[in-house]
Tab-separated table of C-alpha atoms and ligand atoms in Angstrom:
chain	number	residue	atom	x	y	z
D	1	MET	CA	-98.189	3.287	53.330
D	2	MET	CA	-97.719	2.742	57.047
D	3	LYS	CA	-98.720	5.636	59.294
D	4	ILE	CA	-95.903	6.951	61.452
D	5	LEU	CA	-97.322	8.747	64.475
D	6	LEU	CA	-96.117	10.253	67.711
D	7	GLY	CA	-97.235	8.380	70.799
D	8	ASN	CA	-96.661	5.484	73.102
D	9	LYS	CA	-98.874	2.649	71.888
D	10	GLY	CA	-98.709	-0.245	69.456
D	11	ASP	CA	-98.912	-4.051	69.671
D	12	VAL	CA	-95.193	-4.710	69.412
D	13	GLU	CA	-92.401	-2.837	71.159
D	14	VAL	CA	-89.046	-2.417	69.436
D	15	LEU	CA	-86.188	-2.285	71.955
D	16	LEU	CA	-82.814	-0.890	70.953
D	17	ALA	CA	-79.513	-2.365	72.119
D	18	PHE	CA	-75.932	-1.507	71.285
D	19	LYS	CA	-73.380	-4.261	70.870
D	20	GLY	CA	-72.353	-5.554	74.287
D	21	GLN	CA	-74.774	-3.235	76.140
D	22	GLU	CA	-75.033	-4.222	79.830
D	23	GLY	CA	-78.766	-4.152	80.422
D	24	LEU	CA	-82.068	-2.849	79.099
D	25	GLU	CA	-84.750	-0.951	80.992
D	26	LYS	CA	-87.480	-3.224	79.680
D	27	HIS	CA	-87.396	-7.010	79.232
D	28	ASN	CA	-84.005	-7.092	80.883
D	29	GLU	CA	-84.298	-10.700	82.012
D	30	LEU	CA	-84.904	-11.959	78.488
D	31	TYR	CA	-82.258	-9.615	77.072
D	32	THR	CA	-79.611	-10.754	79.538
D	33	TYR	CA	-80.432	-14.389	78.793
D	34	LEU	CA	-80.167	-13.913	75.018
D	35	LYS	CA	-76.937	-12.004	75.436
D	36	LYS	CA	-75.388	-14.660	77.677
D	37	LYS	CA	-76.354	-17.423	75.250
D	38	GLU	CA	-75.051	-15.262	72.372
D	39	ILE	CA	-78.433	-15.532	70.683
D	40	PHE	CA	-78.667	-11.756	70.427
D	41	LYS	CA	-75.469	-9.705	70.483
D	42	GLY	CA	-76.613	-6.279	69.354
D	43	ASP	CA	-74.798	-6.263	66.017
D	44	LEU	CA	-76.033	-3.623	63.601
D	45	CYS	CA	-79.340	-4.712	62.010
D	46	GLU	CA	-79.491	-7.879	64.140
D	47	ILE	CA	-83.067	-8.735	65.088
D	48	TYR	CA	-84.613	-11.046	67.654
D	49	SER	CA	-88.408	-11.208	67.701
D	50	LEU	CA	-90.695	-12.677	70.310
D	51	ILE	CA	-94.297	-12.611	69.157
D	52	SER	CA	-96.734	-14.443	71.411
D	53	PRO	CA	-100.186	-14.072	72.980
D	54	ASN	CA	-98.660	-12.375	76.058
D	55	GLU	CA	-95.357	-10.828	75.083
D	56	ASN	CA	-94.585	-8.891	71.914
D	57	VAL	CA	-91.108	-7.521	71.585
D	58	ILE	CA	-88.429	-7.098	68.957
D	59	PHE	CA	-84.818	-6.519	69.981
D	60	LEU	CA	-82.956	-4.462	67.414
D	61	GLY	CA	-79.169	-4.306	67.372
D	62	LEU	CA	-77.549	-0.937	66.662
D	63	GLY	CA	-73.936	-2.146	66.573
D	64	ASP	CA	-71.063	-0.253	68.213
D	65	ARG	CA	-72.261	2.787	70.126
D	66	GLU	CA	-69.439	5.010	68.784
D	67	LYS	CA	-70.164	4.063	65.176
D	68	LEU	CA	-73.888	4.848	65.156
D	69	ASN	CA	-74.897	7.229	62.378
D	70	LEU	CA	-78.010	8.139	60.397
D	71	GLN	CA	-77.232	5.598	57.711
D	72	SER	CA	-77.114	2.740	60.241
D	73	LEU	CA	-80.472	3.843	61.688
D	74	ARG	CA	-82.006	3.796	58.218
D	75	LYS	CA	-80.681	0.285	57.593
D	76	ALA	CA	-81.723	-1.026	61.012
D	77	PHE	CA	-85.276	0.286	60.786
D	78	TYR	CA	-85.620	-0.952	57.220
D	79	LYS	CA	-85.003	-4.398	58.740
D	80	VAL	CA	-87.622	-3.707	61.400
D	81	GLY	CA	-90.138	-2.738	58.721
D	82	LYS	CA	-89.496	-5.978	56.825
D	83	GLU	CA	-89.741	-8.013	60.055
D	84	LEU	CA	-93.075	-6.421	61.018
D	85	MET	CA	-94.415	-7.296	57.591
D	86	ARG	CA	-93.192	-10.878	57.897
D	87	LEU	CA	-94.740	-11.275	61.349
D	88	LYS	CA	-98.006	-9.673	60.159
D	89	VAL	CA	-97.882	-7.055	62.882
D	90	GLU	CA	-100.606	-4.384	62.809
D	91	SER	CA	-98.909	-1.733	64.930
D	92	ALA	CA	-95.616	-1.191	66.717
D	93	LYS	CA	-93.669	1.396	68.684
D	94	VAL	CA	-90.162	2.446	69.578
D	95	SER	CA	-88.977	4.959	72.095
D	96	ILE	CA	-86.271	7.202	70.701
D	97	PRO	CA	-83.478	8.348	73.025
D	98	LYS	CA	-81.095	11.222	72.305
D	99	PHE	CA	-78.026	9.601	70.743
D	100	GLU	CA	-74.733	11.338	71.323
D	101	ASN	CA	-73.476	13.244	68.235
D	102	LEU	CA	-76.752	12.831	66.346
D	103	CYS	CA	-79.295	15.619	65.919
D	104	TYR	CA	-82.648	14.471	67.358
D	105	LYS	CA	-84.701	15.592	64.383
D	106	ASN	CA	-82.382	13.817	61.946
D	107	THR	CA	-82.534	10.716	64.145
D	108	CYS	CA	-86.328	10.644	63.940
D	109	MET	CA	-86.170	11.253	60.216
D	110	ALA	CA	-83.699	8.410	59.611
D	111	ILE	CA	-85.809	5.981	61.655
D	112	ALA	CA	-88.986	6.959	59.824
D	113	GLU	CA	-87.164	6.744	56.505
D	114	GLY	CA	-85.919	3.211	57.182
D	115	LEU	CA	-89.447	2.075	58.063
D	116	LEU	CA	-90.979	3.638	54.949
D	117	GLN	CA	-88.176	2.394	52.691
D	118	SER	CA	-89.136	-1.166	53.662
D	119	GLU	CA	-92.497	-0.769	51.945
D	120	TYR	CA	-91.316	-0.133	48.387
D	121	SER	CA	-91.981	-2.713	45.746
D	122	PHE	CA	-92.433	-2.494	41.996
D	123	ASP	CA	-95.107	-5.114	41.638
D	124	LYS	CA	-97.528	-3.620	39.134
D	125	TYR	CA	-96.749	-6.381	36.620
D	126	LEU	CA	-96.799	-9.265	39.111
D	127	SER	CA	-99.942	-11.384	39.248
D	128	GLU	CA	-99.225	-12.027	42.913
D	129	LYS	CA	-98.260	-8.890	44.845
D	130	LYS	CA	-95.168	-8.881	47.068
D	131	ASN	CA	-96.146	-7.008	50.231
D	132	LYS	CA	-99.144	-9.037	51.221
D	133	HIS	CA	-99.282	-7.673	54.742
D	134	ALA	CA	-99.206	-3.927	55.398
D	135	VAL	CA	-98.209	-2.578	58.807
D	136	LYS	CA	-100.829	0.016	59.754
D	137	GLU	CA	-99.283	2.188	62.447
D	138	PHE	CA	-95.845	2.791	63.875
D	139	TYR	CA	-95.556	4.979	66.963
D	140	LEU	CA	-92.479	7.000	67.802
D	141	ASP	CA	-92.255	7.745	71.497
D	142	VAL	CA	-90.129	10.884	71.462
D	143	LEU	CA	-88.673	13.170	74.131
D	144	GLU	CA	-91.327	15.523	75.539
D	145	ASP	CA	-89.610	18.746	74.388
D	146	LYS	CA	-88.850	17.384	70.885
D	147	LYS	CA	-92.377	16.565	69.762
D	148	GLU	CA	-92.673	19.464	67.360
D	149	ARG	CA	-89.326	18.781	65.676
D	150	ALA	CA	-90.118	15.077	65.434
D	151	GLN	CA	-93.464	15.772	63.762
D	152	GLU	CA	-91.723	18.071	61.261
D	153	ALA	CA	-89.266	15.284	60.523
D	154	ILE	CA	-92.058	12.785	59.893
D	155	ASP	CA	-94.024	15.139	57.629
D	156	GLU	CA	-90.917	15.953	55.629
D	157	ILE	CA	-89.710	12.388	55.156
D	158	TYR	CA	-93.099	11.346	53.730
D	159	ASN	CA	-92.632	13.974	51.008
D	160	VAL	CA	-89.090	12.878	50.273
D	161	ILE	CA	-90.118	9.212	50.179
D	162	ASP	CA	-92.873	10.096	47.711
D	163	GLY	CA	-90.198	11.607	45.485
D	164	ILE	CA	-87.909	8.595	45.853
D	165	PHE	CA	-90.682	6.083	45.108
D	166	LEU	CA	-91.780	8.073	42.056
D	167	THR	CA	-88.192	8.056	40.792
D	168	ARG	CA	-87.960	4.300	41.299
D	169	ASP	CA	-91.271	3.644	39.572
D	170	LEU	CA	-90.149	5.658	36.549
D	171	VAL	CA	-86.754	3.946	36.348
D	172	ASN	CA	-88.172	0.441	36.798
D	173	GLU	CA	-90.760	0.986	34.084
D	174	PRO	CA	-89.611	-0.764	30.885
D	175	ALA	CA	-88.925	1.212	27.717
D	176	ILE	CA	-91.872	-0.356	25.897
D	177	VAL	CA	-94.068	1.698	28.236
D	178	LEU	CA	-91.856	4.582	29.249
D	179	THR	CA	-91.242	6.386	25.959
D	180	PRO	CA	-90.226	10.065	25.942
D	181	LYS	CA	-93.909	11.037	25.602
D	182	GLU	CA	-94.925	8.802	28.484
D	183	LEU	CA	-92.160	10.260	30.669
D	184	ALA	CA	-93.432	13.768	29.895
D	185	LYS	CA	-97.007	12.697	30.613
D	186	ARG	CA	-96.052	11.215	33.983
D	187	ALA	CA	-94.098	14.342	34.924
D	188	LYS	CA	-97.193	16.421	34.163
D	189	GLU	CA	-99.573	14.114	36.010
D	190	GLU	CA	-97.388	13.948	39.096
D	191	LEU	CA	-96.206	17.539	39.331
D	192	GLU	CA	-98.934	19.834	38.018
D	193	PRO	CA	-101.399	19.048	40.826
D	194	LEU	CA	-98.677	20.128	43.283
D	195	GLY	CA	-98.276	23.556	41.684
D	196	VAL	CA	-95.257	22.824	39.488
D	197	GLU	CA	-95.502	24.398	36.011
D	198	VAL	CA	-94.734	21.722	33.432
D	199	GLU	CA	-94.128	22.599	29.812
D	200	VAL	CA	-93.349	19.937	27.219
D	201	LEU	CA	-91.728	20.833	23.899
D	202	GLY	CA	-92.078	18.445	20.949
D	203	LYS	CA	-89.754	17.932	17.997
D	204	GLU	CA	-90.643	21.151	16.174
D	205	LYS	CA	-90.030	23.368	19.186
D	206	ILE	CA	-86.767	21.534	19.867
D	207	GLU	CA	-85.740	22.261	16.265
D	208	GLU	CA	-86.674	25.937	16.659
D	209	LEU	CA	-84.435	26.134	19.729
D	210	GLY	CA	-81.579	24.702	17.673
D	211	MET	CA	-80.923	21.722	19.914
D	212	LYS	CA	-79.040	19.907	17.175
D	213	ALA	CA	-77.017	17.579	19.388
D	214	PHE	CA	-80.136	16.373	21.210
D	215	LEU	CA	-81.974	15.955	17.886
D	216	ALA	CA	-79.121	13.942	16.369
D	217	VAL	CA	-79.383	11.349	19.137
D	218	SER	CA	-83.160	11.119	18.786
D	219	LYS	CA	-83.179	10.551	15.018
D	220	GLY	CA	-82.964	6.752	15.077
D	221	SER	CA	-86.245	6.331	16.938
D	222	ALA	CA	-89.842	6.478	15.763
D	223	ASN	CA	-90.696	7.938	19.179
D	224	GLU	CA	-90.431	11.732	19.114
D	225	PRO	CA	-88.017	13.493	21.476
D	226	GLN	CA	-89.532	15.601	24.231
D	227	PHE	CA	-87.984	18.490	26.118
D	228	ILE	CA	-89.551	18.668	29.571
D	229	ILE	CA	-89.397	21.902	31.571
D	230	MET	CA	-90.593	21.816	35.185
D	231	LYS	CA	-90.682	24.981	37.285
D	232	TRP	CA	-91.214	25.435	40.990
D	233	ASN	CA	-91.260	29.097	42.053
D	234	GLY	CA	-91.112	28.764	45.810
D	235	ASP	CA	-89.515	32.154	46.444
D	236	LYS	CA	-91.276	34.943	44.600
D	237	ASN	CA	-89.075	37.553	46.336
D	238	SER	CA	-85.865	36.234	44.852
D	239	SER	CA	-84.528	36.062	41.328
D	240	LYS	CA	-82.110	33.292	42.283
D	241	LYS	CA	-82.698	30.012	40.516
D	242	VAL	CA	-81.270	26.501	40.675
D	243	ALA	CA	-81.414	24.210	37.634
D	244	LEU	CA	-81.516	20.418	37.918
D	245	VAL	CA	-80.807	18.688	34.623
D	246	GLY	CA	-81.400	14.945	34.234
D	247	LYS	CA	-80.246	12.567	31.496
D	248	GLY	CA	-83.410	11.189	29.931
D	249	ILE	CA	-82.466	8.410	27.519
D	250	THR	CA	-85.519	6.151	27.791
D	251	TYR	CA	-83.576	3.399	26.026
D	252	ASP	CA	-79.898	3.237	25.130
D	253	SER	CA	-79.066	0.539	22.582
D	254	GLY	CA	-75.800	2.324	21.829
D	255	GLY	CA	-77.047	3.204	18.339
D	256	TYR	CA	-74.725	2.126	15.491
D	257	SER	CA	-71.923	1.871	18.088
D	258	ILE	CA	-74.163	-0.895	19.336
D	259	LYS	CA	-73.890	-2.367	22.810
D	260	THR	CA	-73.576	-6.093	23.528
D	261	HIS	CA	-76.787	-7.808	24.570
D	262	GLU	CA	-75.561	-7.911	28.181
D	263	GLY	CA	-74.699	-4.223	28.044
D	264	MET	CA	-78.135	-3.397	26.707
D	265	ALA	CA	-80.214	-5.524	29.041
D	266	THR	CA	-81.038	-2.850	31.619
D	267	MET	CA	-80.605	0.236	29.459
D	268	PHE	CA	-84.255	1.157	30.036
D	269	ASN	CA	-82.809	2.684	33.215
D	270	ASP	CA	-80.758	5.245	31.266
D	271	MET	CA	-83.308	7.912	32.222
D	272	ALA	CA	-82.554	7.565	35.941
D	273	GLY	CA	-81.096	11.077	36.054
D	274	ALA	CA	-84.320	12.451	34.584
D	275	ALA	CA	-86.411	10.379	36.981
D	276	SER	CA	-84.388	11.672	39.920
D	277	VAL	CA	-84.927	15.335	39.038
D	278	ILE	CA	-88.660	14.670	38.530
D	279	GLY	CA	-88.843	12.854	41.879
D	280	THR	CA	-86.938	15.678	43.544
D	281	MET	CA	-89.403	18.226	42.147
D	282	LYS	CA	-92.216	16.200	43.670
D	283	ALA	CA	-90.554	16.207	47.102
D	284	ILE	CA	-89.760	19.935	46.833
D	285	ALA	CA	-93.302	20.857	45.826
D	286	LYS	CA	-94.906	18.675	48.490
D	287	SER	CA	-92.672	20.248	51.138
D	288	LYS	CA	-93.319	23.711	49.641
D	289	ILE	CA	-89.603	24.527	49.717
D	290	GLU	CA	-89.084	28.283	49.450
D	291	LYS	CA	-86.632	28.191	46.552
D	292	ASN	CA	-86.881	28.674	42.792
D	293	VAL	CA	-85.995	25.540	40.904
D	294	VAL	CA	-86.222	24.506	37.277
D	295	ALA	CA	-85.799	20.874	36.283
D	296	LEU	CA	-84.947	20.060	32.667
D	297	VAL	CA	-85.027	16.792	30.768
D	298	ALA	CA	-84.103	16.160	27.138
D	299	ALA	CA	-85.868	12.834	26.659
D	300	CYS	CA	-85.317	10.519	23.697
D	301	GLU	CA	-84.326	6.994	22.668
D	302	ASN	CA	-80.931	5.996	21.265
D	303	LEU	CA	-81.799	3.466	18.563
D	304	ILE	CA	-80.842	2.315	15.087
D	305	SER	CA	-82.728	2.995	11.844
D	306	GLY	CA	-82.187	4.374	8.367
D	307	GLU	CA	-82.397	7.821	9.896
D	308	ALA	CA	-80.141	7.315	12.890
D	309	TYR	CA	-76.971	9.353	13.407
D	310	LYS	CA	-73.727	7.544	12.670
D	311	PRO	CA	-70.154	7.351	13.938
D	312	GLY	CA	-68.104	9.964	12.072
D	313	ASP	CA	-71.000	12.408	11.778
D	314	ILE	CA	-70.212	16.015	12.571
D	315	ILE	CA	-73.125	17.690	14.315
D	316	SER	CA	-73.777	21.063	15.882
D	317	SER	CA	-75.373	22.045	19.178
D	318	MET	CA	-77.574	24.769	20.639
D	319	ALA	CA	-74.411	26.451	21.911
D	320	GLY	CA	-73.073	26.520	18.335
D	321	LYS	CA	-70.114	24.302	19.147
D	322	THR	CA	-69.553	21.508	16.619
D	323	ILE	CA	-69.037	17.905	17.677
D	324	GLU	CA	-67.542	14.826	16.012
D	325	VAL	CA	-69.527	11.737	16.837
D	326	VAL	CA	-66.808	9.241	17.704
D	327	SER	CA	-69.339	6.898	19.264
D	328	THR	CA	-73.125	6.988	19.003
D	329	ASP	CA	-73.068	5.294	22.406
D	330	ALA	CA	-71.740	8.471	24.013
D	331	GLU	CA	-75.230	9.916	23.493
D	332	GLY	CA	-75.999	11.159	27.005
D	333	ARG	CA	-73.499	14.001	26.848
D	334	LEU	CA	-74.970	15.158	23.515
D	335	THR	CA	-78.504	15.448	24.880
D	336	LEU	CA	-77.217	16.996	28.108
D	337	ALA	CA	-75.066	19.526	26.217
D	338	ASP	CA	-78.207	21.167	24.834
D	339	ALA	CA	-80.180	20.878	28.065
D	340	LEU	CA	-77.311	22.457	30.027
D	341	TRP	CA	-76.960	25.287	27.514
D	342	TYR	CA	-80.706	25.896	27.821
D	343	ALA	CA	-80.404	25.972	31.647
D	344	ALA	CA	-77.552	28.482	31.494
D	345	THR	CA	-78.793	30.797	28.751
D	346	GLU	CA	-82.609	30.526	28.523
D	347	GLU	CA	-83.314	29.896	32.202
D	348	LYS	CA	-80.279	31.875	33.347
D	349	ALA	CA	-79.860	29.592	36.332
D	350	ASP	CA	-77.367	30.679	39.022
D	351	LYS	CA	-76.379	27.122	39.846
D	352	ILE	CA	-76.675	23.994	37.732
D	353	VAL	CA	-76.539	20.376	38.851
D	354	ASP	CA	-76.836	17.606	36.293
D	355	VAL	CA	-77.489	13.963	37.067
D	356	ALA	CA	-76.750	11.202	34.587
D	357	THR	CA	-76.094	7.498	34.143
D	358	LEU	CA	-73.277	8.732	31.952
D	359	THR	CA	-70.341	6.328	31.878
D	360	GLY	CA	-69.533	2.676	32.381
D	361	ALA	CA	-66.122	3.991	33.430
D	362	CYS	CA	-67.723	5.410	36.571
D	363	VAL	CA	-68.931	1.940	37.540
D	364	VAL	CA	-65.378	0.656	37.050
D	365	ALA	CA	-63.825	3.491	39.078
D	366	LEU	CA	-66.259	3.818	41.980
D	367	GLY	CA	-68.484	0.731	41.872
D	368	ASN	CA	-71.824	0.987	43.603
D	369	VAL	CA	-70.610	3.007	46.582
D	370	ASN	CA	-69.900	6.552	45.432
D	371	ILE	CA	-71.509	8.862	42.919
D	372	GLY	CA	-68.788	10.377	40.702
D	373	ALA	CA	-68.663	14.161	40.498
D	374	ILE	CA	-67.046	16.806	38.318
D	375	THR	CA	-67.333	20.561	38.846
D	376	ASN	CA	-66.201	24.014	37.790
D	377	SER	CA	-67.004	25.434	41.246
D	378	ASP	CA	-65.495	24.268	44.518
D	379	ASP	CA	-68.148	26.235	46.445
D	380	LEU	CA	-71.018	24.468	44.721
D	381	MET	CA	-69.282	21.124	45.149
D	382	LYS	CA	-69.104	21.810	48.882
D	383	GLU	CA	-72.852	22.369	49.002
D	384	ILE	CA	-73.491	19.132	47.124
D	385	LYS	CA	-71.099	17.220	49.380
D	386	GLU	CA	-72.865	18.415	52.529
D	387	ALA	CA	-76.271	17.543	51.095
D	388	SER	CA	-75.061	14.103	50.065
D	389	GLU	CA	-73.487	13.294	53.432
D	390	LEU	CA	-76.707	14.090	55.262
D	391	ALA	CA	-78.572	11.950	52.731
D	392	GLY	CA	-76.276	8.945	53.073
D	393	GLU	CA	-75.594	9.084	49.332
D	394	PRO	CA	-71.813	9.529	49.151
D	395	VAL	CA	-70.291	11.617	46.380
D	396	TRP	CA	-66.630	11.457	45.292
D	397	GLN	CA	-65.176	14.371	43.364
D	398	LEU	CA	-62.913	13.402	40.470
D	399	PRO	CA	-60.051	15.608	39.266
D	400	SER	CA	-60.583	17.881	36.305
D	401	ASN	CA	-57.154	19.171	35.323
D	402	GLU	CA	-57.071	21.173	32.080
D	403	GLU	CA	-54.903	18.419	30.557
D	404	TYR	CA	-57.863	16.031	30.402
D	405	LYS	CA	-59.635	18.422	28.047
D	406	GLU	CA	-57.126	17.622	25.297
D	407	GLN	CA	-58.759	14.212	25.007
D	408	ILE	CA	-62.052	15.716	23.833
D	409	ILE	CA	-60.739	18.302	21.344
D	410	GLY	CA	-61.962	17.354	17.861
D	411	THR	CA	-59.935	17.109	14.675
D	412	PHE	CA	-62.490	18.435	12.194
D	413	ALA	CA	-64.919	19.826	14.802
D	414	ASP	CA	-64.605	21.796	18.040
D	415	LEU	CA	-65.146	18.788	20.271
D	416	LYS	CA	-65.489	15.032	20.026
D	417	ASN	CA	-67.995	13.085	22.057
D	418	SER	CA	-65.581	10.485	23.350
D	419	GLY	CA	-62.119	10.910	24.813
D	420	GLY	CA	-61.234	7.231	24.616
D	421	ARG	CA	-60.888	4.697	27.427
D	422	GLY	CA	-58.668	6.621	29.841
D	423	ALA	CA	-60.425	8.750	32.456
D	424	GLY	CA	-63.775	8.177	30.745
D	425	THR	CA	-65.862	9.678	33.540
D	426	ILE	CA	-63.711	12.789	33.759
D	427	THR	CA	-63.652	13.508	30.035
D	428	ALA	CA	-67.420	12.958	29.825
D	429	GLY	CA	-67.878	15.443	32.664
D	430	LEU	CA	-65.534	17.985	31.097
D	431	PHE	CA	-67.421	17.679	27.821
D	432	LEU	CA	-70.581	18.741	29.670
D	433	GLY	CA	-68.688	21.595	31.288
D	434	GLU	CA	-68.209	23.110	27.825
D	435	PHE	CA	-71.956	23.806	27.704
D	436	VAL	CA	-72.704	25.587	30.996
D	437	ASN	CA	-71.561	29.045	29.853
D	438	ASN	CA	-69.378	29.364	32.992
D	439	THR	CA	-72.329	28.970	35.368
D	440	PRO	CA	-71.343	27.263	38.645
D	441	TRP	CA	-72.079	23.625	37.941
D	442	VAL	CA	-71.722	20.124	39.359
D	443	HIS	CA	-72.096	16.955	37.323
D	444	LEU	CA	-73.147	13.761	39.113
D	445	ASP	CA	-72.463	10.454	37.349
D	446	ILE	CA	-74.860	7.926	38.881
D	447	ALA	CA	-74.098	5.045	36.491
D	448	GLY	CA	-73.074	2.785	39.409
D	449	LYS	CA	-75.756	3.989	41.807
D	450	ALA	CA	-79.075	4.342	39.997
D	451	TYR	CA	-79.847	0.681	39.574
D	452	SER	CA	-78.865	-2.339	41.624
D	453	THR	CA	-78.785	-6.032	40.761
D	454	ASN	CA	-79.483	-6.938	44.401
D	455	GLU	CA	-81.091	-5.601	47.569
D	456	ASN	CA	-78.530	-3.483	49.440
D	457	GLY	CA	-79.077	-1.980	52.908
D	458	TYR	CA	-82.359	-0.079	52.701
D	459	LEU	CA	-82.226	0.005	48.901
D	460	PRO	CA	-84.264	-2.490	46.900
D	461	LYS	CA	-83.189	-4.531	43.917
D	462	GLY	CA	-83.687	-2.458	40.746
D	463	ALA	CA	-84.030	1.309	40.838
D	464	THR	CA	-82.632	2.985	43.962
D	465	GLY	CA	-84.052	6.514	43.695
D	466	ILE	CA	-80.565	7.965	44.168
D	467	PRO	CA	-79.794	10.931	44.381
D	468	VAL	CA	-83.236	12.383	45.234
D	469	LYS	CA	-82.332	12.953	48.897
D	470	THR	CA	-79.099	14.723	47.972
D	471	LEU	CA	-80.818	17.005	45.463
D	472	TYR	CA	-83.638	17.753	47.909
D	473	ASN	CA	-81.209	18.660	50.721
D	474	PHE	CA	-79.150	20.727	48.312
D	475	VAL	CA	-82.104	22.768	47.036
D	476	LYS	CA	-83.433	23.288	50.558
D	477	ASN	CA	-80.145	24.915	51.604
D	478	ALA	CA	-79.295	26.557	48.268
I	501	LIG	N1	-75.722	4.822	29.473
I	501	LIG	C1	-74.359	4.528	29.203
I	501	LIG	C2	-73.511	4.452	30.483
I	501	LIG	C3	-73.764	3.294	31.423
I	501	LIG	C4	-73.093	2.102	31.246
I	501	LIG	C5	-74.597	3.441	32.491
I	501	LIG	C6	-73.294	1.054	32.135
I	501	LIG	C7	-74.801	2.397	33.379
I	501	LIG	C8	-74.149	1.199	33.196
I	501	LIG	C9	-73.756	5.589	28.301
I	501	LIG	O1	-74.622	6.165	27.394
I	501	LIG	C10	-72.658	4.962	27.530
I	501	LIG	O2	-72.943	4.107	26.750
I	501	LIG	N2	-71.421	5.418	27.740
I	501	LIG	C11	-70.298	4.912	27.043
I	501	LIG	C12	-69.408	6.063	26.695
I	501	LIG	C13	-68.249	5.721	25.768
I	501	LIG	C14	-68.788	5.271	24.415
I	501	LIG	C15	-67.360	6.915	25.609
I	501	LIG	C16	-69.575	3.933	27.962
I	501	LIG	O3	-69.529	4.151	29.177
I	501	LIG	O4	-69.116	2.905	27.471
I	502	LIG	MN1	-74.718	5.079	25.566
I	503	LIG	ZN1	-76.595	6.158	27.862
């Protein structure tokens, strides 16, 4: 990874310009010329590079001065990172002014994040690697009295990026490799050296706990289910505890309510919620966050076999509530029901956040812009919202009127696992809410956000690593 350092050296200088800005302190003659000729206008993410034996400069557009925010800095510096790679630059620098309305530390963090984001690639299976040139050093020339804060920002963003890249690597890994056991193994390998306690329960232990809903989903696969418990005790003086619960379906074929081949194609990413809580634990442990956090993953595959569960089955759950299986493709909520009940009753968490690629309906409702959210606690939702805004990972709360619950009341069992087409994301969320034992809880549906079919801003094609930043910010301030 590129080294981001404080200082005023580097082969190439990045110069910042807002749209329509009058002049620049450095290279003003060239800037004015480019502006007059409309070669460089200062639009957000616009880049003009001059790399030569004598002069080495990159103009970077920041767009309208009034519209500048952390998200635009991330995007702009992602572009810079890519450009430096393309031009085979060894080292570069930028001097960072105080932007109006933006906290200086957050500014430095967003710039560093954009640069580091540009280096991600999942190329372990490619014979020819993608990032052939690595930028060695990038210097941030910061205000004299902000050096300490800037260094803190840099140190912290490296930890968060490590968490994001781990999440992406796990999500991008195909299901032939990333079985429930492999997911548990990776969680152990990544987290134990950082001081996170990782305990993995196999099928027998899961049976002893009575996680019947989780077990029902897992039955169709030859790969055993695994329940992964990860604990970070960063505050020994407090009994307060946050639980992060991630959906960990390592492959979702739909089961007997089988998906179409198009619908199934990328369903190896149906453990993105799990990957995001594992990645968040990595960032938390590396930053030694002084909070107590437990991350929980009920990992299994949703497949078809002579032993698989079937539509019409009536199953039970760890909570004791019975469930009619309307669709074996609504499997995520069944595994999460038991994991949430465990978080509330065995871990006795004070706050629970679950993350899941739960519904196609969420992709229809919110596309790839917002994460969908459901809660039983407006206070907790406020905390999540603040964390997500700072992260640049927008969250949209959906309504959860009591009336929606009627859709998931069962006929011959307490609940049913599908409420039909209408309000699919809401009814899925409310189903989960039946298993938190009244603990303050927020559900995040990342179905439209976890995985992308194209490069988008500073996010790569494939796994995005969302919502690691949101969860990290949330835990830090919990
Ligand atoms: N993993 C899917 C949801 C999904 C779909 C995520 C598309 C990302 C992209 C989930 O298990 C599922 O199949 N949900 C069903 C629920 C329905 C049967 C009530 C759905 O959304 O169709
Ligand atoms: Mn499904
Ligand atoms: Zn699924």
